[in-house]
Amino acid sequence: MAYKSTGVADLQNFFADLVRCETRLYNALNDRLRERHGIVTSQFEFLRFLRRHPGARVADLAAEFAIGVGATSKSADRLEKRGWIVRQTNPADRRSSLLALTDDGSQLLDAAETTFAAGLSELVEGTLDQSATAAAAKALHQLRSALERNQVGTPTG
């Protein structure tokens, strides 16, 4: 479908395509991660975030992924039960915990990142050329940045 530069219907089609692409990519990568590593995409994303942000709080994860703190805490509980993360007392605020990858979590993430990168490359680069991928990435980054800056779609709980 070709898009015109203006029009409500075109934005609605853009939204539909964006959501359907995200869902299909997420599901395909989810299947590969589950089959090869016993994790799902949301767990993979949490572990990746904790590698980049050691000592993050549940609230930091919730803000990054625009999900509720309660759901994030339950997800962290599941990762902790699997031995992939640990909670440590936050010295600055004893009401919260700091999260960190365990050695097992780090090893799992190393292996899963290879699977994720290969799958994503196959799914995206098999369809879009480098120029189209770069343009889409730039546009989505701009949109995400504006939404986050303006706190659009931030959960209330």
PDB file of C-alpha atoms in Angstrom:
ATOM      1  CA  MET A   1       0.000   0.000   0.000  1.00  0.00           C
ATOM      2  CA  ALA A   2       1.320   3.433  -0.912  1.00  0.00           C
ATOM      3  CA  TYR A   3       1.037   6.195   1.653  1.00  0.00           C
ATOM      4  CA  LYS A   4       0.116   9.779   0.909  1.00  0.00           C
ATOM      5  CA  SER A   5       1.827  12.459   2.937  1.00  0.00           C
ATOM      6  CA  THR A   6      -1.430  13.589   4.583  1.00  0.00           C
ATOM      7  CA  GLY A   7      -4.737  12.145   5.667  1.00  0.00           C
ATOM      8  CA  VAL A   8      -6.260  10.425   8.663  1.00  0.00           C
ATOM      9  CA  ALA A   9      -6.713   7.125   6.817  1.00  0.00           C
ATOM     10  CA  ASP A  10      -3.022   7.074   5.919  1.00  0.00           C
ATOM     11  CA  LEU A  11      -2.008   7.553   9.565  1.00  0.00           C
ATOM     12  CA  GLN A  12      -4.401   4.796  10.571  1.00  0.00           C
ATOM     13  CA  ASN A  13      -2.809   2.472   8.025  1.00  0.00           C
ATOM     14  CA  PHE A  14       0.636   3.515   9.273  1.00  0.00           C
ATOM     15  CA  PHE A  15      -0.431   2.638  12.820  1.00  0.00           C
ATOM     16  CA  ALA A  16      -1.891  -0.709  11.744  1.00  0.00           C
ATOM     17  CA  ASP A  17       1.267  -1.626   9.810  1.00  0.00           C
ATOM     18  CA  LEU A  18       3.514  -0.516  12.673  1.00  0.00           C
ATOM     19  CA  VAL A  19       1.631  -2.567  15.268  1.00  0.00           C
ATOM     20  CA  ARG A  20       1.323  -5.653  13.046  1.00  0.00           C
ATOM     21  CA  CYS A  21       5.018  -5.555  12.134  1.00  0.00           C
ATOM     22  CA  GLU A  22       5.993  -5.206  15.794  1.00  0.00           C
ATOM     23  CA  THR A  23       3.702  -8.064  16.803  1.00  0.00           C
ATOM     24  CA  ARG A  24       4.944 -10.399  14.086  1.00  0.00           C
ATOM     25  CA  LEU A  25       8.631  -9.626  14.724  1.00  0.00           C
ATOM     26  CA  TYR A  26       8.117  -9.988  18.482  1.00  0.00           C
ATOM     27  CA  ASN A  27       6.295 -13.317  18.100  1.00  0.00           C
ATOM     28  CA  ALA A  28       8.828 -14.754  15.652  1.00  0.00           C
ATOM     29  CA  LEU A  29      11.754 -13.804  17.887  1.00  0.00           C
ATOM     30  CA  ASN A  30       9.820 -15.016  20.933  1.00  0.00           C
ATOM     31  CA  ASP A  31       9.453 -18.460  19.335  1.00  0.00           C
ATOM     32  CA  ARG A  32      13.171 -18.683  18.519  1.00  0.00           C
ATOM     33  CA  LEU A  33      14.256 -17.555  21.981  1.00  0.00           C
ATOM     34  CA  ARG A  34      11.867 -19.955  23.724  1.00  0.00           C
ATOM     35  CA  GLU A  35      12.909 -22.885  21.530  1.00  0.00           C
ATOM     36  CA  ARG A  36      16.652 -22.320  21.805  1.00  0.00           C
ATOM     37  CA  HIS A  37      17.084 -20.750  25.250  1.00  0.00           C
ATOM     38  CA  GLY A  38      13.913 -21.276  27.279  1.00  0.00           C
ATOM     39  CA  ILE A  39      13.142 -17.568  27.565  1.00  0.00           C
ATOM     40  CA  VAL A  40      10.666 -15.234  25.922  1.00  0.00           C
ATOM     41  CA  THR A  41      11.264 -11.880  24.275  1.00  0.00           C
ATOM     42  CA  SER A  42      10.149  -9.829  27.273  1.00  0.00           C
ATOM     43  CA  GLN A  43      12.628 -11.678  29.518  1.00  0.00           C
ATOM     44  CA  PHE A  44      15.359 -11.198  26.927  1.00  0.00           C
ATOM     45  CA  GLU A  45      14.631  -7.463  26.804  1.00  0.00           C
ATOM     46  CA  PHE A  46      14.704  -7.181  30.619  1.00  0.00           C
ATOM     47  CA  LEU A  47      18.048  -8.984  30.784  1.00  0.00           C
ATOM     48  CA  ARG A  48      19.484  -6.762  28.029  1.00  0.00           C
ATOM     49  CA  PHE A  49      18.353  -3.660  29.899  1.00  0.00           C
ATOM     50  CA  LEU A  50      19.969  -4.876  33.121  1.00  0.00           C
ATOM     51  CA  ARG A  51      23.241  -5.561  31.323  1.00  0.00           C
ATOM     52  CA  ARG A  52      23.275  -1.968  30.035  1.00  0.00           C
ATOM     53  CA  HIS A  53      22.006  -0.561  33.364  1.00  0.00           C
ATOM     54  CA  PRO A  54      23.380  -2.610  36.242  1.00  0.00           C
ATOM     55  CA  GLY A  55      21.779  -1.658  39.528  1.00  0.00           C
ATOM     56  CA  ALA A  56      18.530  -0.535  37.873  1.00  0.00           C
ATOM     57  CA  ARG A  57      15.337  -0.556  39.915  1.00  0.00           C
ATOM     58  CA  VAL A  58      12.026  -2.146  38.988  1.00  0.00           C
ATOM     59  CA  ALA A  59      10.737   1.394  38.393  1.00  0.00           C
ATOM     60  CA  ASP A  60      13.524   1.961  35.843  1.00  0.00           C
ATOM     61  CA  LEU A  61      12.495  -1.153  33.912  1.00  0.00           C
ATOM     62  CA  ALA A  62       8.837  -0.131  34.071  1.00  0.00           C
ATOM     63  CA  ALA A  63       9.662   3.321  32.694  1.00  0.00           C
ATOM     64  CA  GLU A  64      11.830   1.920  29.900  1.00  0.00           C
ATOM     65  CA  PHE A  65       9.208  -0.549  28.711  1.00  0.00           C
ATOM     66  CA  ALA A  66       6.160   1.626  29.472  1.00  0.00           C
ATOM     67  CA  ILE A  67       4.531  -1.047  31.625  1.00  0.00           C
ATOM     68  CA  GLY A  68       3.154  -0.979  35.140  1.00  0.00           C
ATOM     69  CA  VAL A  69       5.428  -1.330  38.156  1.00  0.00           C
ATOM     70  CA  GLY A  70       3.408  -4.296  39.471  1.00  0.00           C
ATOM     71  CA  ALA A  71       3.777  -6.280  36.248  1.00  0.00           C
ATOM     72  CA  THR A  72       7.463  -5.371  36.099  1.00  0.00           C
ATOM     73  CA  SER A  73       8.015  -6.528  39.663  1.00  0.00           C
ATOM     74  CA  LYS A  74       6.335  -9.868  38.906  1.00  0.00           C
ATOM     75  CA  SER A  75       8.540 -10.281  35.839  1.00  0.00           C
ATOM     76  CA  ALA A  76      11.626  -9.542  37.937  1.00  0.00           C
ATOM     77  CA  ASP A  77      10.429 -12.137  40.472  1.00  0.00           C
ATOM     78  CA  ARG A  78      10.272 -14.761  37.697  1.00  0.00           C
ATOM     79  CA  LEU A  79      13.770 -13.878  36.485  1.00  0.00           C
ATOM     80  CA  GLU A  80      15.066 -14.063  40.041  1.00  0.00           C
ATOM     81  CA  LYS A  81      13.442 -17.485  40.592  1.00  0.00           C
ATOM     82  CA  ARG A  82      15.179 -18.754  37.448  1.00  0.00           C
ATOM     83  CA  GLY A  83      18.501 -17.538  38.863  1.00  0.00           C
ATOM     84  CA  TRP A  84      19.122 -14.971  36.132  1.00  0.00           C
ATOM     85  CA  ILE A  85      18.993 -11.824  38.271  1.00  0.00           C
ATOM     86  CA  VAL A  86      19.447 -10.904  41.927  1.00  0.00           C
ATOM     87  CA  ARG A  87      17.834  -8.182  43.990  1.00  0.00           C
ATOM     88  CA  GLN A  88      20.100  -6.173  46.237  1.00  0.00           C
ATOM     89  CA  THR A  89      19.065  -3.649  48.856  1.00  0.00           C
ATOM     90  CA  ASN A  90      19.207  -0.096  47.529  1.00  0.00           C
ATOM     91  CA  PRO A  91      21.485   1.803  49.945  1.00  0.00           C
ATOM     92  CA  ALA A  92      19.900   5.109  48.886  1.00  0.00           C
ATOM     93  CA  ASP A  93      16.319   3.905  49.450  1.00  0.00           C
ATOM     94  CA  ARG A  94      15.678   0.743  51.452  1.00  0.00           C
ATOM     95  CA  ARG A  95      12.131   0.570  50.036  1.00  0.00           C
ATOM     96  CA  SER A  96      13.497  -0.399  46.632  1.00  0.00           C
ATOM     97  CA  SER A  97      15.906  -2.996  45.341  1.00  0.00           C
ATOM     98  CA  LEU A  98      18.665  -2.800  42.793  1.00  0.00           C
ATOM     99  CA  LEU A  99      18.634  -5.503  40.136  1.00  0.00           C
ATOM    100  CA  ALA A 100      21.680  -7.160  38.616  1.00  0.00           C
ATOM    101  CA  LEU A 101      22.391 -10.051  36.271  1.00  0.00           C
ATOM    102  CA  THR A 102      23.830 -13.215  37.742  1.00  0.00           C
ATOM    103  CA  ASP A 103      26.583 -15.116  35.970  1.00  0.00           C
ATOM    104  CA  ASP A 104      23.931 -17.557  34.712  1.00  0.00           C
ATOM    105  CA  GLY A 105      21.821 -14.651  33.475  1.00  0.00           C
ATOM    106  CA  SER A 106      24.796 -13.126  31.707  1.00  0.00           C
ATOM    107  CA  GLN A 107      25.688 -16.418  30.013  1.00  0.00           C
ATOM    108  CA  LEU A 108      22.082 -16.948  28.954  1.00  0.00           C
ATOM    109  CA  LEU A 109      21.957 -13.429  27.556  1.00  0.00           C
ATOM    110  CA  ASP A 110      25.184 -13.937  25.602  1.00  0.00           C
ATOM    111  CA  ALA A 111      23.727 -17.001  23.882  1.00  0.00           C
ATOM    112  CA  ALA A 112      20.275 -15.460  23.385  1.00  0.00           C
ATOM    113  CA  GLU A 113      21.735 -12.284  21.857  1.00  0.00           C
ATOM    114  CA  THR A 114      23.277 -14.336  19.061  1.00  0.00           C
ATOM    115  CA  THR A 115      19.921 -15.980  18.326  1.00  0.00           C
ATOM    116  CA  PHE A 116      18.060 -12.668  18.560  1.00  0.00           C
ATOM    117  CA  ALA A 117      20.488 -10.791  16.292  1.00  0.00           C
ATOM    118  CA  ALA A 118      20.480 -13.534  13.667  1.00  0.00           C
ATOM    119  CA  GLY A 119      16.693 -13.788  13.699  1.00  0.00           C
ATOM    120  CA  LEU A 120      16.165 -10.050  13.521  1.00  0.00           C
ATOM    121  CA  SER A 121      18.669  -9.727  10.709  1.00  0.00           C
ATOM    122  CA  GLU A 122      16.992 -12.501   8.756  1.00  0.00           C
ATOM    123  CA  LEU A 123      13.517 -11.044   9.217  1.00  0.00           C
ATOM    124  CA  VAL A 124      14.366  -7.392   8.500  1.00  0.00           C
ATOM    125  CA  GLU A 125      17.285  -7.519   6.101  1.00  0.00           C
ATOM    126  CA  GLY A 126      15.555 -10.207   4.078  1.00  0.00           C
ATOM    127  CA  THR A 127      12.865  -7.649   3.255  1.00  0.00           C
ATOM    128  CA  LEU A 128      14.329  -4.145   3.544  1.00  0.00           C
ATOM    129  CA  ASP A 129      17.546  -2.847   2.071  1.00  0.00           C
ATOM    130  CA  GLN A 130      20.027  -0.934   4.220  1.00  0.00           C
ATOM    131  CA  SER A 131      18.680   2.452   3.165  1.00  0.00           C
ATOM    132  CA  ALA A 132      15.068   1.564   3.993  1.00  0.00           C
ATOM    133  CA  THR A 133      16.101   0.051   7.325  1.00  0.00           C
ATOM    134  CA  ALA A 134      18.078   3.186   8.233  1.00  0.00           C
ATOM    135  CA  ALA A 135      15.168   5.472   7.271  1.00  0.00           C
ATOM    136  CA  ALA A 136      12.660   3.411   9.248  1.00  0.00           C
ATOM    137  CA  ALA A 137      14.979   3.278  12.255  1.00  0.00           C
ATOM    138  CA  LYS A 138      15.467   7.054  12.168  1.00  0.00           C
ATOM    139  CA  ALA A 139      11.739   7.746  11.864  1.00  0.00           C
ATOM    140  CA  LEU A 140      10.810   5.364  14.670  1.00  0.00           C
ATOM    141  CA  HIS A 141      13.546   6.777  16.910  1.00  0.00           C
ATOM    142  CA  GLN A 142      12.222  10.300  16.363  1.00  0.00           C
ATOM    143  CA  LEU A 143       8.664   9.206  17.102  1.00  0.00           C
ATOM    144  CA  ARG A 144       9.665   7.232  20.200  1.00  0.00           C
ATOM    145  CA  SER A 145      11.790  10.109  21.506  1.00  0.00           C
ATOM    146  CA  ALA A 146       8.910  12.573  21.153  1.00  0.00           C
ATOM    147  CA  LEU A 147       6.431  10.198  22.816  1.00  0.00           C
ATOM    148  CA  GLU A 148       8.805   9.532  25.710  1.00  0.00           C
ATOM    149  CA  ARG A 149       9.776  13.189  26.100  1.00  0.00           C
ATOM    150  CA  ASN A 150       6.089  14.119  26.335  1.00  0.00           C
ATOM    151  CA  GLN A 151       5.331  11.091  28.535  1.00  0.00           C
ATOM    152  CA  VAL A 152       2.705   9.838  26.106  1.00  0.00           C
ATOM    153  CA  GLY A 153       1.397   6.367  26.896  1.00  0.00           C
ATOM    154  CA  THR A 154       3.087   6.132  30.276  1.00  0.00           C
ATOM    155  CA  PRO A 155       1.211   3.690  32.526  1.00  0.00           C
ATOM    156  CA  THR A 156      -0.272   5.066  35.706  1.00  0.00           C
ATOM    157  CA  GLY A 157       0.366   2.034  37.912  1.00  0.00           C
TER     158      GLY A 157
END
